[in-house]
Coordinates of C-alpha atoms and ligand atoms in Angstrom, one line a residue:
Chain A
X1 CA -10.7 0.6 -13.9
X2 CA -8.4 3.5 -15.1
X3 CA -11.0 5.3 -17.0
X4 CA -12.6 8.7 -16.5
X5 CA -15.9 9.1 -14.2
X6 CA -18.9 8.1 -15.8
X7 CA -20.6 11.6 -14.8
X8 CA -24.2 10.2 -13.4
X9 CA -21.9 7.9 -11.5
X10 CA -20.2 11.6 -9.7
X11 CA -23.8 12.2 -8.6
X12 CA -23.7 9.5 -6.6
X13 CA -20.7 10.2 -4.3
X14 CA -20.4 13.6 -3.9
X15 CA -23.6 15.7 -1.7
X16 CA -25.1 19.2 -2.8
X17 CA -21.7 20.9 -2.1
X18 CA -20.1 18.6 -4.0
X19 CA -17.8 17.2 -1.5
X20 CA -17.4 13.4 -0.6
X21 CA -20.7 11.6 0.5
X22 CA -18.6 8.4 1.3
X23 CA -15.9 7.3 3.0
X24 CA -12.9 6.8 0.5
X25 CA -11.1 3.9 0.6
X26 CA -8.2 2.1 -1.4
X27 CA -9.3 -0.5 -4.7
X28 CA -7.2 -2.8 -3.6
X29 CA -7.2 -2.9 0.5
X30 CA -9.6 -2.1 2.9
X31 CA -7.2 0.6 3.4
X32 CA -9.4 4.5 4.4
X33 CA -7.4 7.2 2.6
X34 CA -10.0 10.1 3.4
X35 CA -13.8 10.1 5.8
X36 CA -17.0 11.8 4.2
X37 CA -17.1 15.0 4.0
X38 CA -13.6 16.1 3.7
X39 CA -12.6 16.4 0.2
X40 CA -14.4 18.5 -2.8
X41 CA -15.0 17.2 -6.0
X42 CA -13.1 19.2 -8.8
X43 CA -12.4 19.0 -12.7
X44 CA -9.0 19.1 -13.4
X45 CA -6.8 17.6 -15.9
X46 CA -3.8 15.8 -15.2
X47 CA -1.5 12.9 -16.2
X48 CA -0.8 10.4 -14.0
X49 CA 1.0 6.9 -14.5
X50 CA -0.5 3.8 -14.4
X51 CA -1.1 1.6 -11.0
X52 CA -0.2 -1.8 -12.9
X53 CA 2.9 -1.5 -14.7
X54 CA 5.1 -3.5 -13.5
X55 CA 7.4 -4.2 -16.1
X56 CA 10.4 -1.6 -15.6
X57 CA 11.8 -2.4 -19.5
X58 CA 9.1 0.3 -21.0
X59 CA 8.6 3.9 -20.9
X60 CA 6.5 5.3 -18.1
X61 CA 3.0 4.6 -19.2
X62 CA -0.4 6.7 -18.0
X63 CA -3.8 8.6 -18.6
X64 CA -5.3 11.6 -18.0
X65 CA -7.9 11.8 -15.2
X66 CA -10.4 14.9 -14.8
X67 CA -12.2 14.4 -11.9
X68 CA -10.5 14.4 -8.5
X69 CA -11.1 14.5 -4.9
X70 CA -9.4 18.2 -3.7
X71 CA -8.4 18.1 0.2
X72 CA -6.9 21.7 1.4
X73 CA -4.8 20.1 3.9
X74 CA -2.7 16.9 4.3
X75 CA -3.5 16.0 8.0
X76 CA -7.4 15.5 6.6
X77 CA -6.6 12.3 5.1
X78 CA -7.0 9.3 7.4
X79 CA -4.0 7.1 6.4
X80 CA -2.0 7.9 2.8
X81 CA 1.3 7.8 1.6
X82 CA 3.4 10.5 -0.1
X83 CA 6.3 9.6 -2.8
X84 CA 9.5 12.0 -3.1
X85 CA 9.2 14.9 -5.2
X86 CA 9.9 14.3 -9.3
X87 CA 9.6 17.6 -10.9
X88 CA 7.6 19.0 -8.0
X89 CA 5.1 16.6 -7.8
X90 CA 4.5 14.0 -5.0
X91 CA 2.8 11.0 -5.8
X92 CA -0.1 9.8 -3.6
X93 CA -0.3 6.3 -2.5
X94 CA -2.1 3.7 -0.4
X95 CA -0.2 3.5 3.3
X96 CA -1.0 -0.2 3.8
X97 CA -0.3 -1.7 0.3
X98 CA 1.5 0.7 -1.4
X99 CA -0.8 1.0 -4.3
X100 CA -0.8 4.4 -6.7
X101 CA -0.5 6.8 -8.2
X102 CA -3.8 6.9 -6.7
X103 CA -3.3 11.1 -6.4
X104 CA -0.8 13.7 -6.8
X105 CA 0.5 17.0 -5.2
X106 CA 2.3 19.8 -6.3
X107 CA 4.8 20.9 -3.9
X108 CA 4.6 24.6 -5.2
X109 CA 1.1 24.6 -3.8
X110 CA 0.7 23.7 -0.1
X111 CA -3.1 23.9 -0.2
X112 CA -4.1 21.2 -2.9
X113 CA -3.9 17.4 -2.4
X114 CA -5.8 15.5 -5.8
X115 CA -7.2 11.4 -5.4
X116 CA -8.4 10.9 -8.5
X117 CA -11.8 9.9 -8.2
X118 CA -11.4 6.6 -11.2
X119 CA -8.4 5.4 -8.8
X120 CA -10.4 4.5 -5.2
X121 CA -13.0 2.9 -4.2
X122 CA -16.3 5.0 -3.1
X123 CA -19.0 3.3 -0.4
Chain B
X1 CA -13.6 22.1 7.1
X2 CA -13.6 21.0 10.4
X3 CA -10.5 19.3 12.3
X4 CA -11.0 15.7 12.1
X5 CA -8.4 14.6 14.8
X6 CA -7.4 15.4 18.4
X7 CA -3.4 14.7 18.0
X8 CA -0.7 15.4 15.4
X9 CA 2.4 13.5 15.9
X10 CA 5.7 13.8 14.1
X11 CA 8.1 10.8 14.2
X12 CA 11.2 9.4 12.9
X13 CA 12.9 6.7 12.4
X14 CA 16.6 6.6 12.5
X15 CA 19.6 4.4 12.7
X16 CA 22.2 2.5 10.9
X17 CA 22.0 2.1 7.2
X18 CA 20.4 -1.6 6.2
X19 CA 19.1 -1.6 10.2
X20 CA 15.6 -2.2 8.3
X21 CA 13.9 1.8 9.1
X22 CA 12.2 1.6 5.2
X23 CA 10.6 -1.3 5.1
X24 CA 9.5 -0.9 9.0
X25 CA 7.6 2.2 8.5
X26 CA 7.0 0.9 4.1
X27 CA 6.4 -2.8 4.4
X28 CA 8.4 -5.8 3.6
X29 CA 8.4 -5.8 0.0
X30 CA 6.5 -9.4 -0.7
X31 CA 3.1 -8.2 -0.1
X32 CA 3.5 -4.8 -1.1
X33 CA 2.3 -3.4 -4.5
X34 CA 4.9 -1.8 -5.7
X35 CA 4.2 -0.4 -9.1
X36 CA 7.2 0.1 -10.4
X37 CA 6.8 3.8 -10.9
X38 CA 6.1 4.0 -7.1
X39 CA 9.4 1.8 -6.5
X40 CA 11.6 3.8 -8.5
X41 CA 10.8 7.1 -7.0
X42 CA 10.4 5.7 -3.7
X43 CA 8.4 6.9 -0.6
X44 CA 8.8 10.3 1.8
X45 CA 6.6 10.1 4.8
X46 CA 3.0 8.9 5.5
X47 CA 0.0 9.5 7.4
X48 CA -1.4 7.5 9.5
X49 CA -4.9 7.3 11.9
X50 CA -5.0 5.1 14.8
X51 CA -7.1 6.1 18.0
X52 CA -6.6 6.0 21.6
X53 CA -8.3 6.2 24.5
X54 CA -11.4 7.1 21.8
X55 CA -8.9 10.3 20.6
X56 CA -8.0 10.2 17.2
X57 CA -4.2 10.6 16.8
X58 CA -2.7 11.4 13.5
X59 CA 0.9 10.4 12.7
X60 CA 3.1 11.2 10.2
X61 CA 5.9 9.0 10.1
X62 CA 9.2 9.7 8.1
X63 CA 11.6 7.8 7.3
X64 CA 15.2 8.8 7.2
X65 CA 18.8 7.6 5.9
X66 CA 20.9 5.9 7.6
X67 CA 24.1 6.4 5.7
X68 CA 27.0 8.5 6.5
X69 CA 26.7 11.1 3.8
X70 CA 23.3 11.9 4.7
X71 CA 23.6 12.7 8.1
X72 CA 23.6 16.5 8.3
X73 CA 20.1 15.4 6.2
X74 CA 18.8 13.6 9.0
X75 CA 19.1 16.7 11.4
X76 CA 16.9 18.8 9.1
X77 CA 14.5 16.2 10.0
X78 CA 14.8 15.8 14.2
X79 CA 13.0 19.4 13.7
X80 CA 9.2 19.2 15.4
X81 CA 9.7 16.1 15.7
X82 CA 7.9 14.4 18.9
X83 CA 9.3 10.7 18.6
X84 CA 11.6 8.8 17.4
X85 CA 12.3 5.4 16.7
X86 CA 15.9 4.5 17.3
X87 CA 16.3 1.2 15.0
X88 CA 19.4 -1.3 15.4
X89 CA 20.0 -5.1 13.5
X90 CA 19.8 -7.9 16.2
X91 CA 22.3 -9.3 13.7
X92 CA 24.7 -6.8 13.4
X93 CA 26.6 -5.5 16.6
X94 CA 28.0 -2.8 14.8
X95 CA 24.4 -1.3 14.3
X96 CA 23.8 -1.6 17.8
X97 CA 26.8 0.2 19.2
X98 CA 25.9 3.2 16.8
X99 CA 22.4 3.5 19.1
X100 CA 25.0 5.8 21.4
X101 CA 26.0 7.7 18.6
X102 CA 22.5 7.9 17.2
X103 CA 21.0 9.5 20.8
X104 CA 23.6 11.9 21.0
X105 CA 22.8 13.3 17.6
X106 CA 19.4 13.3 18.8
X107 CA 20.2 15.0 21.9
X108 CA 22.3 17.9 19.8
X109 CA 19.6 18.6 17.2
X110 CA 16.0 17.6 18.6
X111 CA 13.7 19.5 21.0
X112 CA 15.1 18.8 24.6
X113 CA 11.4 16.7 25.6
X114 CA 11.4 14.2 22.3
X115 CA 10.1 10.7 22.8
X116 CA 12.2 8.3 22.4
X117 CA 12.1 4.2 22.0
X118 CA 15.0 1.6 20.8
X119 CA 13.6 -1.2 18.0
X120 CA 16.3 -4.3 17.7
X121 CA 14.6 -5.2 14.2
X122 CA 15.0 -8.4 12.2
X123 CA 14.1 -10.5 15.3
X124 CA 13.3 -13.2 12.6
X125 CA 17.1 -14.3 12.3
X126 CA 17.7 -15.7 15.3
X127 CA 20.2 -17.6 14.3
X128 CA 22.0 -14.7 13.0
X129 CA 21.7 -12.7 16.1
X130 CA 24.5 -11.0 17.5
X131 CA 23.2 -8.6 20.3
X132 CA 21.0 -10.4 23.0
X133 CA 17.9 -8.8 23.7
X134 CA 19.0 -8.7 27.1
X135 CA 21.9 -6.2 26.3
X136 CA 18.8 -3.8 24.3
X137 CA 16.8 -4.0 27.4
X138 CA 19.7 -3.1 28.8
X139 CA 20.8 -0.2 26.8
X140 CA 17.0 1.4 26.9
X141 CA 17.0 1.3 30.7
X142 CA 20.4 3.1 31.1
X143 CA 18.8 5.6 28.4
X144 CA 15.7 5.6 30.1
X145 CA 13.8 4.6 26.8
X146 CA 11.6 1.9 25.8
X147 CA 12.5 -1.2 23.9
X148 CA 11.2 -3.8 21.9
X149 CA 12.1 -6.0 19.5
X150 CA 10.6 -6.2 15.9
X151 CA 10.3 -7.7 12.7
X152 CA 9.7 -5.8 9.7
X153 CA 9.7 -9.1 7.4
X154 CA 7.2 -11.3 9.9
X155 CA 5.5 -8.2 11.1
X156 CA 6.4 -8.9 14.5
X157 CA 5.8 -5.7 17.3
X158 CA 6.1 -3.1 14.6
X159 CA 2.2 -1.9 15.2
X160 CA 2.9 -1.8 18.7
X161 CA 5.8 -0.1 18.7
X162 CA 4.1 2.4 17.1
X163 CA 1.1 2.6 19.3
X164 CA 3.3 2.9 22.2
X165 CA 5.7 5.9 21.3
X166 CA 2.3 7.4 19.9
X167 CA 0.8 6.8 23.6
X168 CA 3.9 8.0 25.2
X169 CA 3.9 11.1 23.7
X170 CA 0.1 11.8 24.3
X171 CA 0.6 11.0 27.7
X172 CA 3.6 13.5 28.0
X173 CA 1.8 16.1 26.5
X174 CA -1.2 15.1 28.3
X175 CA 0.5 15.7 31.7
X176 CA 1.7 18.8 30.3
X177 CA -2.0 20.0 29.7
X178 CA -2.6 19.3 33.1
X179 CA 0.2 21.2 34.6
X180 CA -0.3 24.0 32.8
X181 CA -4.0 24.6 31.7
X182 CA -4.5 23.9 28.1
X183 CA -3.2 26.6 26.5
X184 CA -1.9 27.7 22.8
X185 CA 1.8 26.6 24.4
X186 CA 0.7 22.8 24.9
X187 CA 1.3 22.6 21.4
X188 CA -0.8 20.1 19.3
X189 CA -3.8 19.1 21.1
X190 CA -6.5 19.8 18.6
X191 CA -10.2 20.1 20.0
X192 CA -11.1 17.6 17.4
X193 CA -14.7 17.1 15.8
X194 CA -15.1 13.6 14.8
X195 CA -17.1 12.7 11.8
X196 CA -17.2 9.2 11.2
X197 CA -14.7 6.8 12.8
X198 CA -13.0 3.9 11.1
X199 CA -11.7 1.5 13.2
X200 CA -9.7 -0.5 10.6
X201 CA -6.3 -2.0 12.3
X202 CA -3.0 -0.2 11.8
X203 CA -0.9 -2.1 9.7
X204 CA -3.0 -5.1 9.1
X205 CA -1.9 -6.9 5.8
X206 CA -3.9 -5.9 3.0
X207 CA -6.5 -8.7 1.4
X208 CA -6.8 -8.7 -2.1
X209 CA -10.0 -8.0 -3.5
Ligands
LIG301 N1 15.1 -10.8 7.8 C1 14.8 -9.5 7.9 N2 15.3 -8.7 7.0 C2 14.9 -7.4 7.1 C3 14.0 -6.9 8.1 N3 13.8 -5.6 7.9 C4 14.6 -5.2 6.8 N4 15.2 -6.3 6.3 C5 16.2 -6.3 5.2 O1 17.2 -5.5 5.5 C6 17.7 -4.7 4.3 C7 17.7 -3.3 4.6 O2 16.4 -2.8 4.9 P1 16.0 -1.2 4.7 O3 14.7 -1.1 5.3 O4 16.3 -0.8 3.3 O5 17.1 -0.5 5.6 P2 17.2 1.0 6.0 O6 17.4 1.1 7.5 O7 16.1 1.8 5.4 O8 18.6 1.5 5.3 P3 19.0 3.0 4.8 O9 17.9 3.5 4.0 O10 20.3 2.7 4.0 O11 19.3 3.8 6.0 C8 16.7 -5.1 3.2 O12 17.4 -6.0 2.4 C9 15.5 -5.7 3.9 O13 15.0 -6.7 3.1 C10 13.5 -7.9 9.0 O14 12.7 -7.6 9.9 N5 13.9 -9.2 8.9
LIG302 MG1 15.9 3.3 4.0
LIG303 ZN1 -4.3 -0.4 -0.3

């Protein structure tokens, strides 16, 4: 699933400050990227590339997510992995299996770490 | 929002180039993902969670280069860093005969109470070995250091390497609390507030859903 959040589903995983009711954890692995409680839900736009293209013959392909999972600092999540830089973005990706872009962060802004919210698994 | 751990640790791992550092800390590549966007930028560092002794102990674990040209690199990293994994090729003598080389950098650029253990990696070739792992356990005595030998491909040792430098260092700095009172000096002891523990298994292989 690489779609936007349904927004009645948002209700359901994110408490009356809107930050994470659940755990977080990878789609793919039982992999935790973040515990409850730790990250704030946020509308934001930005581009990511797919998880699932594996063929390297065509052009980078991707959507647009909105709704993330903001985390101030990098030592909150529980296990993650960070890509080198490309333009000043670090990609975020599953420690155990390597999956992603499951997130992003900007290097220009050392208090904002994004999980899209359509990218792991909520419960 | 409130600390969710009690330790931060730093680490490295260095050695030869090829020795096998990437795909120790990144996972052999078979039952990776690897999305080819992900593969062609490649990876930095990651975080990791493991507990001990019921303390939650973050790591953040970078890898490094091991060739020539990017050696003055490497140095940038050794900065606050609290371990490091010196990695050599049981199949390549060459790789372990730079070890020396390797802890003498370390010793020139890292803080002067860094943790150190020796890997001999690819322990899966036996037939191609070239350094016994008596000569390593040799080596890591004269150097005072830990050793064990790994395998990044058959994921042999590589979690408890980890989970032993990671104790080693908690211990050191434990003894250093003690000695000292705790204090703003003994560095990265956070008084942690625990919300929910997961005790999922470092580097377990992933099952597909
Ligand atoms: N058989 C076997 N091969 C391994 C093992 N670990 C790594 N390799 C292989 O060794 C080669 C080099 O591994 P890397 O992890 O890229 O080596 P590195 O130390 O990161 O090298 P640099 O980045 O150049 O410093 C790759 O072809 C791996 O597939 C292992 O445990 N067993
Ligand atoms: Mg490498
Ligand atoms: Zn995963």
């Amino acid at each position: 699933m690489d779609s936007n959040f349904p927004s009645e589903k948002l209700e359901e995983i994110c408490d009356d400050e809107c930050q994470n009711k659940t755990r977080i954890f990878c789609q793919r692995c039982p992999s935790l990227v973040l515990s409850p409680k730790q990250a704030k839900l946020v509308k934001k736009e930005f581009f990511l590339p797919n998880m699932f293209q594996k063929n390297d013959h065509t052009p980078i392909e991707g959507v647009t997510l909105n709704d993330f999972w903001l985390v101030t600092n990098m030592m909150t999540f529980d296990n993650v992995g960070f890509s080198k830089a490309v333009d000043n973005i670090m990609y975020l990706i599953c420690a155990d299996c390597e999956m992603g872009p499951i997130g992003w962060h900007s290097i220009d802004d050392k208090k904002a770490y994004y999980i899209a919210v359509a990218r792991v698994k909520h419960g | 929002m409130a600390k969710t751990y009690d330790y931060l640790f730093k680490l490295l791992l260095i050695g030869d180039s090829a020795v096998g550092k990437t795909c120790i800390l990144f996972r052999f590549s078979e039952d990776a993902f690897n999305s080819t966007f992900i593969s062609t930028i490649g990876i930095d560092f990651k975080i990791r969670t493991i507990e001990l002794d019921e303390k939650k102990i973050k790591l953040q674990i970078w890898d490094t280069a091991g060739q020539e040209r990017f050696r003055t690199i490497t140095t940038a990293y050794y900065r606050g860093a609290m371990g490091i994994m010196l990695v050599y090729d049981i199949t390549n003598e060459k790789s372990f005969d730079n070890i020396r080389t390797w802890i003498r950098n370390i010793e020139e650029h890292a803080s002067k109470d860094v943790e150190k253990m020796m890997l001999g990696n690819k322990c899966d070739l036996q037939d191609r070995r070239q350094v016994s792992k008596d000569r390593g356990e040799q080596l890591a005595i004269e150097h005072g250091i830990k050793f064990m030998e790994t395998s990044a491909k058959a994921s042999i040792n590589v979690e408890e390497a980890f989970f032993t430098l990671a104790r080693d260092i908690k211990a050191k700095m434990d003894r250093k609390i003690d000695s000292t009172g705790p204090s703003k000096s003994a560095g990265y002891q956070l008084s942690g507030k625990d919300g929910s523990s997961s005790k999922k298994s470092f580097w377990k292989s992933c099952t597909l859903l």
